[in-house]
CSV table of C-alpha atoms in Angstrom, one decimal:
chain,number,residue,atom,x,y,z
A,701,MET,CA,-0.1,0.0,0.0
A,702,LEU,CA,2.9,2.3,0.7
A,703,VAL,CA,4.2,2.1,-2.2
A,704,LEU,CA,1.3,2.3,-4.3
A,705,LEU,CA,0.6,5.6,-2.5
A,706,ALA,CA,4.3,6.5,-3.1
A,707,VAL,CA,3.8,5.8,-6.6
A,708,ILE,CA,0.4,7.9,-7.0
A,709,ALA,CA,2.1,11.1,-5.1
A,710,VAL,CA,5.6,10.7,-7.8
A,711,SER,CA,2.7,10.7,-10.7
A,712,VAL,CA,0.8,13.2,-9.2
A,713,SER,CA,3.7,15.7,-8.7
A,714,LEU,CA,4.9,15.2,-12.0
A,715,ALA,CA,1.8,15.7,-13.7
A,716,VAL,CA,1.8,19.3,-11.6
A,717,LEU,CA,5.2,19.8,-13.1
A,718,ILE,CA,4.4,18.7,-16.6
A,719,TYR,CA,1.5,21.5,-16.6
A,720,GLN,CA,3.1,23.9,-14.9
A,721,ARG,CA,5.6,23.8,-17.6
A,722,PHE,CA,3.3,23.7,-20.3
A,723,ALA,CA,1.1,26.7,-18.5
A,724,ASN,CA,4.4,28.7,-18.4
A,725,ALA,CA,5.0,27.7,-21.9
A,726,LEU,CA,1.9,28.5,-23.2
A,727,TYR,CA,1.5,32.0,-21.3
A,728,TYR,CA,4.8,33.1,-22.5
A,729,ALA,CA,4.3,31.7,-26.3
A,730,GLY,CA,1.0,34.0,-26.2
A,731,LYS,CA,3.4,37.4,-26.1
A,732,MET,CA,5.2,36.3,-29.4
A,733,GLY,CA,3.9,36.5,-32.7
A,734,GLY,CA,3.4,33.4,-34.4
A,735,PRO,CA,0.6,31.5,-37.0
A,736,LYS,CA,-2.5,30.4,-35.1
A,737,ALA,CA,-2.1,27.1,-33.4
A,738,TYR,CA,-4.5,23.8,-33.2
A,739,PRO,CA,-5.4,21.4,-30.0
A,740,LEU,CA,-2.6,18.6,-30.0
A,741,ILE,CA,-1.0,19.8,-33.6
A,742,GLY,CA,-0.4,22.9,-33.1
A,743,ASN,CA,1.3,24.3,-36.1
A,744,ALA,CA,2.1,20.8,-37.6
A,745,ASP,CA,0.0,21.3,-40.4
A,746,ARG,CA,2.1,24.3,-41.9
A,747,PHE,CA,4.6,21.7,-42.9
A,748,ARG,CA,2.3,18.7,-44.0
A,749,GLY,CA,3.6,17.8,-47.3
A,750,LYS,CA,6.4,20.0,-47.3
A,751,LEU,CA,9.1,18.4,-46.1
A,752,PRO,CA,12.0,18.6,-47.0
A,753,GLU,CA,11.9,20.7,-50.1
A,754,GLY,CA,9.6,23.1,-49.4
A,755,PHE,CA,10.3,23.8,-45.4
A,756,LEU,CA,12.3,26.6,-46.3
A,757,LEU,CA,9.8,28.4,-48.6
A,758,GLU,CA,7.2,27.8,-46.0
A,759,LEU,CA,9.6,29.2,-43.3
A,760,GLN,CA,10.1,32.5,-45.4
A,761,ASN,CA,6.1,32.9,-45.6
A,762,MET,CA,6.4,33.0,-42.1
A,763,ILE,CA,9.1,35.5,-41.4
A,764,ALA,CA,7.5,38.0,-43.8
A,765,GLU,CA,4.4,37.6,-42.1
A,766,TRP,CA,5.8,37.4,-38.2
A,767,GLY,CA,8.9,39.1,-38.0
A,768,LYS,CA,12.7,38.0,-36.8
A,769,CYS,CA,11.3,36.7,-34.0
A,770,PHE,CA,8.2,34.5,-33.9
A,771,ARG,CA,6.9,31.0,-32.4
A,772,VAL,CA,5.3,27.9,-33.8
A,773,TRP,CA,3.9,24.5,-31.7
A,774,ILE,CA,4.8,21.3,-32.9
A,775,GLY,CA,2.3,19.2,-31.4
A,776,THR,CA,3.2,20.6,-27.5
A,777,ASN,CA,6.6,21.5,-28.4
A,778,LEU,CA,7.0,25.1,-28.6
A,779,ILE,CA,9.9,26.2,-31.3
A,780,VAL,CA,11.0,30.0,-31.7
A,781,PHE,CA,12.7,31.0,-34.9
A,782,VAL,CA,15.0,34.1,-34.6
A,783,THR,CA,16.3,35.5,-37.3
A,784,ASP,CA,17.5,39.0,-35.1
A,785,ALA,CA,21.0,39.4,-34.8
A,786,GLN,CA,20.5,41.6,-31.5
A,787,LYS,CA,18.8,38.2,-30.1
A,788,VAL,CA,21.2,35.9,-31.5
A,789,GLU,CA,24.1,37.8,-30.0
A,790,ILE,CA,22.8,37.4,-26.7
A,791,LEU,CA,21.8,33.7,-27.2
A,792,LEU,CA,25.0,32.3,-28.8
A,793,SER,CA,27.2,34.3,-26.3
A,794,SER,CA,25.6,33.0,-23.0
A,795,GLN,CA,27.4,30.8,-21.2
A,796,LYS,CA,24.2,29.6,-19.5
A,797,MET,CA,22.0,28.8,-22.4
A,798,LEU,CA,24.5,26.3,-23.9
A,799,ASP,CA,22.3,23.2,-24.2
A,800,LYS,CA,21.2,22.1,-27.4
A,801,SER,CA,17.7,22.2,-29.1
A,802,ILE,CA,15.3,19.2,-29.3
A,803,GLN,CA,16.5,18.3,-33.0
A,804,TYR,CA,19.7,17.2,-32.0
A,805,ASP,CA,18.2,14.2,-29.7
A,806,PHE,CA,17.2,12.7,-32.7
A,807,LEU,CA,21.1,12.8,-33.9
A,808,ARG,CA,21.8,10.9,-30.6
A,809,PRO,CA,21.1,7.3,-31.5
A,810,TRP,CA,24.0,7.8,-34.2
A,811,LEU,CA,26.4,10.5,-32.4
A,812,GLY,CA,25.8,9.8,-28.8
A,813,ASP,CA,27.1,12.2,-26.3
A,814,GLY,CA,29.9,13.4,-28.7
A,815,LEU,CA,30.9,17.2,-29.1
A,816,LEU,CA,28.1,18.2,-31.2
A,817,THR,CA,25.1,17.0,-28.7
A,818,SER,CA,26.8,16.7,-24.8
A,819,THR,CA,25.8,19.0,-22.6
A,820,GLY,CA,27.3,20.5,-19.1
A,821,ARG,CA,30.2,19.0,-17.4
A,822,LYS,CA,30.6,16.3,-20.5
A,823,TRP,CA,30.6,18.8,-22.9
A,824,HIS,CA,33.0,20.9,-21.1
A,825,SER,CA,35.4,17.7,-20.8
A,826,ARG,CA,34.8,16.8,-24.2
A,827,ARG,CA,35.6,20.1,-25.9
A,828,LYS,CA,38.9,20.7,-23.9
A,829,ILE,CA,40.1,17.1,-24.9
A,830,ILE,CA,39.2,17.9,-29.0
A,831,THR,CA,40.4,21.7,-28.8
A,832,PRO,CA,44.1,21.0,-29.1
A,833,THR,CA,43.3,18.4,-32.4
A,834,PHE,CA,42.9,21.4,-34.5
A,835,HIS,CA,46.0,23.0,-33.7
A,836,PHE,CA,47.7,24.5,-36.5
A,837,LYS,CA,50.6,21.9,-36.6
A,838,ILE,CA,48.2,19.1,-37.3
A,839,LEU,CA,45.9,21.1,-39.5
A,840,GLU,CA,49.2,20.9,-41.6
A,841,GLN,CA,49.1,16.7,-41.6
A,842,PHE,CA,45.6,17.2,-42.6
A,843,VAL,CA,46.3,19.5,-45.5
A,844,GLU,CA,48.5,16.7,-47.3
A,845,ILE,CA,45.2,14.6,-47.5
A,846,PHE,CA,42.8,17.4,-49.2
A,847,ASP,CA,45.6,17.9,-51.4
A,848,GLN,CA,45.8,14.3,-52.4
A,849,GLN,CA,42.2,13.9,-52.4
A,850,SER,CA,41.9,17.3,-54.4
A,851,THR,CA,44.0,15.4,-57.4
A,852,ILE,CA,42.2,12.1,-57.2
A,853,PHE,CA,38.9,14.8,-57.8
A,854,VAL,CA,40.6,16.4,-60.7
A,855,LYS,CA,41.2,13.0,-62.2
A,856,GLN,CA,37.9,12.0,-62.0
A,857,LEU,CA,36.6,14.9,-63.6
A,858,ALA,CA,38.2,15.0,-66.8
A,859,SER,CA,35.7,13.1,-68.8
A,860,LYS,CA,33.4,15.7,-68.2
A,861,ALA,CA,36.1,18.2,-69.6
A,862,SER,CA,36.4,16.7,-72.8
A,863,SER,CA,32.9,15.8,-73.4
A,864,GLY,CA,31.5,19.3,-72.4
A,865,GLU,CA,28.4,17.8,-70.8
A,866,THR,CA,26.3,19.3,-68.6
A,867,PHE,CA,27.0,17.5,-65.1
A,868,ASP,CA,26.0,17.5,-61.4
A,869,ILE,CA,29.0,17.9,-59.5
A,870,PHE,CA,27.2,17.8,-56.0
A,871,PRO,CA,27.3,14.0,-55.9
A,872,LYS,CA,31.4,14.3,-57.2
A,873,VAL,CA,32.4,16.5,-54.5
A,874,THR,CA,30.0,14.5,-51.8
A,875,LEU,CA,32.5,11.3,-52.5
A,876,CYS,CA,35.8,13.5,-52.4
A,877,ALA,CA,34.7,15.1,-49.3
A,878,LEU,CA,33.6,11.3,-47.8
A,879,ASP,CA,37.5,10.4,-48.9
A,880,VAL,CA,38.7,13.3,-46.7
A,881,ILE,CA,36.9,13.0,-43.7
A,882,CYS,CA,37.0,9.3,-43.6
A,883,GLU,CA,41.3,9.2,-43.8
A,884,SER,CA,41.5,12.3,-41.7
A,885,ALA,CA,39.0,11.0,-38.9
A,886,MET,CA,40.0,7.5,-38.7
A,887,GLY,CA,43.1,7.1,-41.2
A,888,THR,CA,41.5,4.6,-43.2
A,889,LYS,CA,40.6,4.8,-47.3
A,890,VAL,CA,37.1,4.2,-48.8
A,891,ASN,CA,37.9,5.0,-52.0
A,892,ALA,CA,34.9,6.7,-52.6
A,893,GLN,CA,35.6,8.5,-55.4
A,894,VAL,CA,36.9,5.5,-57.3
A,895,ASN,CA,34.3,3.5,-56.2
A,896,SER,CA,30.8,5.5,-55.6
A,897,GLU,CA,28.4,3.1,-54.7
A,898,SER,CA,29.0,3.8,-51.1
A,899,GLU,CA,26.3,2.2,-48.8
A,900,TYR,CA,28.2,4.7,-46.2
A,901,VAL,CA,27.3,7.6,-48.5
A,902,ARG,CA,23.3,6.1,-48.1
A,903,ALA,CA,23.2,5.9,-44.5
A,904,VAL,CA,24.5,9.3,-44.2
A,905,LYS,CA,21.6,10.4,-46.7
A,906,GLU,CA,18.9,8.3,-44.6
A,907,MET,CA,19.9,9.5,-40.9
A,908,ALA,CA,19.5,13.2,-42.6
A,909,ALA,CA,16.3,12.4,-44.2
A,910,ILE,CA,14.8,11.2,-40.9
A,911,VAL,CA,16.2,13.8,-38.1
A,912,LEU,CA,14.2,16.3,-40.6
A,913,GLN,CA,10.9,14.3,-40.6
A,914,ARG,CA,11.2,13.6,-36.3
A,915,SER,CA,11.9,17.4,-36.3
A,916,TYR,CA,8.3,18.3,-37.8
A,917,ASN,CA,6.6,14.9,-38.0
A,918,ILE,CA,4.4,14.6,-34.8
A,919,LEU,CA,4.6,10.8,-35.1
A,920,ALA,CA,7.9,10.9,-36.0
A,921,ARG,CA,9.1,13.0,-33.3
A,922,LEU,CA,7.7,11.1,-30.3
A,923,ASP,CA,10.0,7.8,-29.2
A,924,LEU,CA,6.4,6.2,-28.2
A,925,THR,CA,5.2,6.8,-31.9
A,926,PHE,CA,8.2,6.7,-33.7
A,927,LYS,CA,8.8,2.7,-33.5
A,928,PHE,CA,5.6,2.3,-35.2
A,929,THR,CA,6.6,4.6,-38.3
A,930,LYS,CA,8.8,3.3,-41.3
A,931,TYR,CA,11.5,5.9,-40.0
A,932,ARG,CA,12.3,3.2,-37.5
A,933,LYS,CA,13.6,0.2,-39.8
A,934,MET,CA,15.7,2.7,-41.9
A,935,GLN,CA,17.3,4.2,-39.0
A,936,ASP,CA,18.1,0.9,-37.8
A,937,HIS,CA,19.8,-0.5,-40.9
A,938,ALA,CA,21.9,2.9,-41.2
A,939,LEU,CA,23.1,2.9,-37.6
A,940,LYS,CA,24.2,-0.7,-38.2
A,941,VAL,CA,26.7,0.7,-41.5
A,942,LEU,CA,27.3,3.9,-39.3
A,943,HIS,CA,28.3,2.3,-36.4
A,944,ASP,CA,29.9,-1.4,-37.8
A,945,TYR,CA,32.1,0.7,-40.4
A,946,THR,CA,33.7,3.0,-37.1
A,947,ASP,CA,33.4,0.2,-34.5
A,948,SER,CA,35.7,-2.3,-36.7
A,949,VAL,CA,37.9,0.8,-37.7
A,950,ILE,CA,38.7,1.9,-33.9
A,951,ARG,CA,39.3,-2.1,-32.8
A,952,THR,CA,42.1,-2.3,-36.0
A,953,ARG,CA,43.6,1.0,-35.0
A,954,ARG,CA,43.7,0.2,-31.1
A,955,GLN,CA,45.3,-3.1,-32.2
A,956,GLU,CA,47.8,-2.0,-34.2
A,957,LEU,CA,48.8,1.1,-31.6
A,958,SER,CA,48.8,-1.6,-28.9
A,959,LYS,CA,51.3,-4.0,-30.9
A,960,ALA,CA,53.9,-0.8,-32.6
A,961,ASN,CA,56.3,1.0,-30.5
A,962,GLN,CA,54.8,4.8,-30.5
A,963,ASN,CA,57.8,6.4,-31.9
A,964,ASP,CA,58.5,3.6,-34.5
A,965,ASP,CA,54.7,3.7,-35.5
A,966,LYS,CA,54.9,7.3,-36.6
A,967,GLU,CA,57.5,6.7,-39.1
A,968,ASN,CA,57.8,4.4,-41.8
A,969,ALA,CA,60.8,2.1,-43.4
A,970,LEU,CA,61.9,5.5,-44.9
A,971,GLY,CA,61.6,7.8,-42.3
A,972,ILE,CA,59.1,9.4,-43.3
A,973,ARG,CA,56.4,10.8,-40.8
A,974,ARG,CA,53.1,9.1,-40.8
A,975,LYS,CA,50.1,11.1,-40.6
A,976,VAL,CA,47.7,11.3,-37.3
A,977,ALA,CA,44.3,10.7,-37.5
A,978,PHE,CA,41.7,12.3,-35.3
A,979,LEU,CA,40.8,8.6,-34.2
A,980,ASP,CA,45.0,8.1,-33.2
A,981,MET,CA,44.8,11.5,-31.1
A,982,LEU,CA,41.6,10.0,-29.5
A,983,LEU,CA,43.2,6.7,-28.8
A,984,GLN,CA,45.9,8.5,-26.8
A,985,THR,CA,44.2,11.0,-24.8
A,986,THR,CA,42.8,10.7,-21.2
A,987,ALA,CA,40.1,12.3,-19.1
A,988,ASN,CA,40.6,12.8,-15.6
A,989,GLY,CA,43.7,10.4,-16.2
A,990,GLN,CA,42.0,7.5,-18.0
A,991,PRO,CA,41.4,6.5,-21.8
A,992,LEU,CA,38.6,7.1,-23.3
A,993,THR,CA,36.3,4.0,-24.1
A,994,ASP,CA,35.8,2.2,-27.5
A,995,LEU,CA,32.2,4.3,-26.8
A,996,GLU,CA,33.3,7.6,-26.3
A,997,ILE,CA,35.7,7.3,-29.2
A,998,ARG,CA,33.5,6.1,-31.4
A,999,GLU,CA,30.5,9.4,-30.8
A,1000,GLU,CA,33.7,11.6,-31.0
A,1001,VAL,CA,34.5,10.2,-34.8
A,1002,ASP,CA,31.3,9.7,-35.5
A,1003,THR,CA,30.5,13.5,-34.8
A,1004,PHE,CA,33.7,14.3,-36.6
A,1005,MET,CA,32.6,12.1,-39.6
A,1006,PHE,CA,28.9,14.0,-40.0
A,1007,GLU,CA,30.2,17.5,-38.9
A,1008,GLY,CA,33.1,17.7,-41.8
A,1009,HIS,CA,31.4,15.4,-44.3
A,1010,ASP,CA,28.2,16.9,-45.8
A,1011,THR,CA,28.6,20.3,-44.7
A,1012,THR,CA,31.8,20.8,-46.6
A,1013,THR,CA,30.2,19.1,-49.4
A,1014,SER,CA,27.5,21.8,-49.4
A,1015,ALA,CA,29.8,25.0,-49.4
A,1016,ILE,CA,32.1,23.3,-52.0
A,1017,SER,CA,29.8,22.8,-54.4
A,1018,TYR,CA,27.5,25.9,-54.0
A,1019,LEU,CA,30.9,28.0,-54.4
A,1020,MET,CA,31.6,26.1,-57.8
A,1021,ASP,CA,28.5,27.0,-58.4
A,1022,ILE,CA,29.0,30.6,-58.0
A,1023,LEU,CA,32.5,31.0,-59.8
A,1024,ALA,CA,30.7,29.2,-63.2
A,1025,LYS,CA,27.9,32.1,-63.2
A,1026,HIS,CA,30.3,34.7,-62.3
A,1027,PRO,CA,33.3,34.6,-64.8
A,1028,ASP,CA,34.9,37.9,-63.8
A,1029,ILE,CA,35.0,36.6,-59.9
A,1030,GLN,CA,36.5,33.2,-61.1
A,1031,GLN,CA,38.9,35.0,-62.8
A,1032,LYS,CA,40.0,36.8,-60.0
A,1033,VAL,CA,40.5,33.0,-58.0
A,1034,TYR,CA,42.6,32.1,-60.8
A,1035,GLU,CA,44.7,34.7,-60.9
A,1036,GLU,CA,45.5,34.6,-57.2
A,1037,ILE,CA,45.6,30.8,-57.5
A,1038,CYS,CA,48.5,31.2,-59.9
A,1039,VAL,CA,50.4,33.8,-57.8
A,1040,VAL,CA,50.2,31.4,-54.8
A,1041,PHE,CA,51.1,28.0,-56.4
A,1042,GLY,CA,52.8,29.0,-59.7
A,1043,GLU,CA,52.8,27.3,-63.1
A,1044,ASP,CA,53.2,23.8,-61.8
A,1045,LEU,CA,49.8,22.4,-61.7
A,1046,SER,CA,50.9,19.3,-59.9
A,1047,LYS,CA,52.3,21.5,-56.6
A,1048,PRO,CA,51.1,20.0,-54.1
A,1049,ALA,CA,49.0,22.7,-51.3
A,1050,THR,CA,50.5,23.3,-48.1
A,1051,LEU,CA,48.6,25.3,-44.9
A,1052,SER,CA,50.8,28.4,-45.8
A,1053,MET,CA,49.5,28.7,-49.5
A,1054,LEU,CA,46.0,28.2,-48.6
A,1055,ASN,CA,45.7,31.0,-45.8
A,1056,ASP,CA,47.7,33.3,-48.6
A,1057,LEU,CA,44.6,33.0,-50.8
A,1058,LYS,CA,42.8,36.2,-49.5
A,1059,TYR,CA,40.4,37.1,-52.0
A,1060,LEU,CA,39.2,33.3,-52.3
A,1061,ASP,CA,38.6,33.5,-48.5
A,1062,LEU,CA,36.1,36.4,-49.2
A,1063,VAL,CA,34.5,34.1,-51.8
A,1064,ILE,CA,34.1,31.8,-48.9
A,1065,LYS,CA,32.7,33.8,-46.8
A,1066,GLU,CA,30.3,35.7,-49.6
A,1067,THR,CA,29.2,31.8,-50.7
A,1068,LEU,CA,28.5,31.2,-46.9
A,1069,ARG,CA,26.2,34.2,-46.6
A,1070,LEU,CA,24.1,33.1,-49.1
A,1071,TYR,CA,24.7,29.2,-48.6
A,1072,PRO,CA,25.3,28.5,-45.0
A,1073,SER,CA,26.0,24.8,-44.9
A,1074,VAL,CA,23.7,24.7,-41.7
A,1075,PRO,CA,20.7,26.5,-42.6
A,1076,MET,CA,19.4,27.0,-38.7
A,1077,TYR,CA,20.6,25.5,-35.9
A,1078,GLY,CA,19.1,25.4,-31.9
A,1079,ARG,CA,19.5,25.9,-28.2
A,1080,LYS,CA,17.1,24.0,-25.3
A,1081,MET,CA,15.9,26.7,-23.0
A,1082,LEU,CA,16.2,25.0,-19.6
A,1083,GLU,CA,14.6,28.1,-17.7
A,1084,ASN,CA,12.9,31.5,-18.7
A,1085,HIS,CA,15.2,33.6,-19.9
A,1086,GLU,CA,14.5,37.2,-21.3
A,1087,ILE,CA,16.5,38.3,-24.3
A,1088,ASP,CA,16.4,41.6,-25.8
A,1089,GLY,CA,13.2,42.4,-24.1
A,1090,VAL,CA,11.5,38.6,-25.1
A,1091,VAL,CA,10.9,35.7,-22.3
A,1092,PHE,CA,11.8,32.7,-24.1
A,1093,PRO,CA,10.0,30.0,-21.7
A,1094,ALA,CA,11.8,27.2,-20.3
A,1095,GLY,CA,11.3,24.0,-22.5
A,1096,ALA,CA,11.3,26.0,-25.5
A,1097,ASP,CA,13.3,25.3,-28.8
A,1098,VAL,CA,15.3,28.1,-29.9
A,1099,LEU,CA,16.2,28.1,-33.5
A,1100,VAL,CA,18.6,30.5,-35.1
A,1101,VAL,CA,18.2,31.1,-39.0
A,1102,PRO,CA,21.5,32.1,-40.3
A,1103,PHE,CA,20.2,31.0,-44.3
A,1104,PHE,CA,17.8,34.2,-43.8
A,1105,MET,CA,19.8,36.3,-41.8
A,1106,GLY,CA,22.2,36.3,-44.8
A,1107,ARG,CA,19.9,37.3,-47.1
A,1108,ASP,CA,18.0,40.3,-44.7
A,1109,PRO,CA,18.4,43.6,-46.5
A,1110,ASP,CA,18.6,44.9,-43.1
A,1111,TYR,CA,22.1,43.4,-42.5
A,1112,PHE,CA,23.2,43.1,-46.0
A,1113,ASP,CA,22.5,46.1,-48.8
A,1114,ASN,CA,21.5,44.2,-51.9
A,1115,PRO,CA,21.6,41.1,-50.3
A,1116,LEU,CA,21.0,38.6,-53.4
A,1117,GLU,CA,24.0,40.2,-55.1
A,1118,PHE,CA,27.2,37.7,-54.8
A,1119,ARG,CA,29.7,40.5,-53.7
A,1120,PRO,CA,32.8,39.1,-51.9
A,1121,GLU,CA,34.3,42.5,-51.4
A,1122,ARG,CA,31.4,43.5,-48.6
A,1123,PHE,CA,33.3,41.2,-46.6
A,1124,ALA,CA,37.0,43.3,-46.8
A,1125,GLN,CA,35.1,46.6,-46.4
A,1126,GLU,CA,34.6,45.3,-42.2
A,1127,THR,CA,36.9,46.5,-39.8
A,1128,SER,CA,37.0,46.7,-36.0
A,1129,ALA,CA,35.2,49.7,-36.1
A,1130,ASP,CA,32.3,48.6,-38.0
A,1131,LYS,CA,29.3,49.0,-35.8
A,1132,ALA,CA,27.0,46.6,-38.2
A,1133,ASN,CA,26.6,43.6,-35.6
A,1134,PRO,CA,28.7,41.0,-36.5
A,1135,TYR,CA,26.2,38.3,-35.4
A,1136,ARG,CA,24.4,38.7,-38.3
A,1137,TYR,CA,26.5,36.6,-39.7
A,1138,VAL,CA,27.1,33.3,-38.1
A,1139,PRO,CA,27.4,30.4,-40.5
A,1140,PHE,CA,29.7,28.6,-38.4
A,1141,SER,CA,27.5,29.6,-35.2
A,1142,ALA,CA,29.6,31.5,-32.4
A,1143,GLY,CA,30.1,32.2,-28.8
A,1144,PRO,CA,31.5,29.1,-26.1
A,1145,ARG,CA,29.6,26.6,-28.9
A,1146,ASN,CA,30.8,28.0,-32.3
A,1147,CYS,CA,32.0,25.1,-34.9
A,1148,ILE,CA,35.6,23.5,-33.7
A,1149,GLY,CA,36.5,22.8,-37.1
A,1150,GLN,CA,36.2,25.9,-38.8
A,1151,LYS,CA,39.6,26.2,-39.7
A,1152,PHE,CA,39.7,22.8,-40.7
A,1153,ALA,CA,36.5,23.3,-43.2
A,1154,VAL,CA,37.9,26.1,-44.7
A,1155,ALA,CA,41.4,24.6,-45.6
A,1156,GLU,CA,39.5,21.9,-47.3
A,1157,ILE,CA,37.5,24.4,-49.4
A,1158,LYS,CA,40.3,25.9,-50.4
A,1159,SER,CA,42.1,23.2,-51.3
A,1160,LEU,CA,39.6,21.4,-53.2
A,1161,VAL,CA,38.4,24.6,-55.1
A,1162,SER,CA,41.7,25.8,-55.8
A,1163,LYS,CA,43.0,22.4,-57.4
A,1164,THR,CA,39.8,22.3,-59.4
A,1165,VAL,CA,40.6,25.7,-60.6
A,1166,ARG,CA,43.6,25.7,-61.7
A,1167,TYR,CA,43.0,22.5,-63.9
A,1168,TYR,CA,39.4,23.8,-65.4
A,1169,GLU,CA,37.5,26.6,-66.1
A,1170,LEU,CA,33.9,26.4,-64.6
A,1171,LEU,CA,31.4,27.1,-66.6
A,1172,PRO,CA,27.1,27.4,-66.4
A,1173,PRO,CA,25.3,24.7,-67.7
A,1174,GLU,CA,23.6,24.7,-71.2
A,1175,HIS,CA,20.0,26.0,-69.7
A,1176,GLU,CA,20.1,27.1,-66.0
A,1177,GLN,CA,17.4,27.1,-63.5
A,1178,PRO,CA,16.9,29.3,-60.2
A,1179,HIS,CA,18.0,27.2,-57.1
A,1180,THR,CA,15.4,25.4,-55.0
A,1181,PHE,CA,16.7,23.7,-51.5
A,1182,ILE,CA,16.2,21.1,-49.2
A,1183,SER,CA,17.1,21.7,-45.6
A,1184,GLU,CA,17.7,18.7,-43.8
A,1185,LEU,CA,20.7,18.6,-41.6
A,1186,VAL,CA,22.5,20.5,-44.1
A,1187,LEU,CA,21.6,23.0,-47.2
A,1188,ARG,CA,20.7,20.9,-50.5
A,1189,PRO,CA,20.1,21.9,-53.5
A,1190,GLU,CA,17.0,20.1,-54.8
A,1191,ARG,CA,17.9,19.9,-58.2
A,1192,GLY,CA,21.9,19.3,-57.7
A,1193,ILE,CA,24.5,21.6,-59.2
A,1194,PRO,CA,24.4,21.6,-62.8
A,1195,LEU,CA,27.4,23.1,-64.2
A,1196,ARG,CA,30.2,22.8,-67.1
A,1197,ILE,CA,34.1,22.5,-66.9
A,1198,LYS,CA,36.9,22.9,-69.8
A,1199,ARG,CA,40.8,22.0,-69.2
A,1200,ARG,CA,42.8,25.3,-69.0
A,1201,VAL,CA,45.6,23.9,-70.3
């Protein structure tokens, strides 16, 4: 009887707490603008049949109607969309509002509690451990991988240059990025560019689609009903592919390191220093005096694979599209590359050379303004927070949308005009809020791999432009976008290429 009473008391307490939390969210949400919500479903009907292709268009319509800060309900979950730079600055720079939004929970089956999804002490500990792995001396070793895979990439394009046909560059960049990240993260070669039927690539795409559905599809969103949807079976299959591969590589590499003397292992028979993969550094890292477990290592390797694969693919593909459509900008990029690399097309890139590509750096920034690889990211409110006069209630997911911030005429004059020089004009005295441009996020949880990503982009694009002139497709069409975990072109990135020499 006492046990029953205790269970009832706990259940009542939880029910009261949930009711109070929902009532609190309902009260403050009522003070925000947003579309009319209906019982049980909220505003889920606004997205029905529009995922993933029509999501950004629907969001654009809502921003036009409700402004730079508004709320929607997906079932009983409150989501606040923010494109106000002042509010974004307070949110992202906060040392308290660090927990990721519920959308990131849908990545946990794949990434576990890696750096992207972890919170609190665990996040602080992982961030401290992983930050040194992106030191410039280690980045120089990754640049060797960028250059080698870029060389394979330009060879794979040779037939397209000979035929002059229009082709989609996006899947080819995807395979190159996968080769780069696999070798950088795990020290293994999957040879995706040569063997394009990669099960790993398909598994990544499946997980991206599932996360989007779980974000805005009520049945897929709830754990209780998710197991009865088709997405659960898709997820199980994708996770087996992703985790089996990573686990296998970790086991093999741990055995190799245990057999070899550490110093001897770093050099081959010719005395050439072996490149150290991200995985190798994790295997030799300790936390609180203890080595990381295989599961902890898998979480971080999978996170690195996820964050460093699709994101760079998106950025590189849109950048090549821009160069094809803006021959004057492409010519400036090419002339700068010639100055830095000289006449030898096969000359390997170094980190110093890539850093000297200053104009290309401006082109990358301008590309990410219009086509941010991650079109939105979010935070979870653990308690009520007043941000710039608006109370964001406990339990709310706050989503920052850099895709629309970069296209906002309040932040950038003639925002749809591609003008790299706009970033050269920025100085420390610039009064514009720097948080209007946040493709890599900002603050304590900014993208730890930003320098890695930019170096990879520069390496592949500079190598491609050295060999080929990028040309627009024979029949151009305006871009339409798919907003999944990263920004994707609905119809690919069609272009043509012509060999320069």
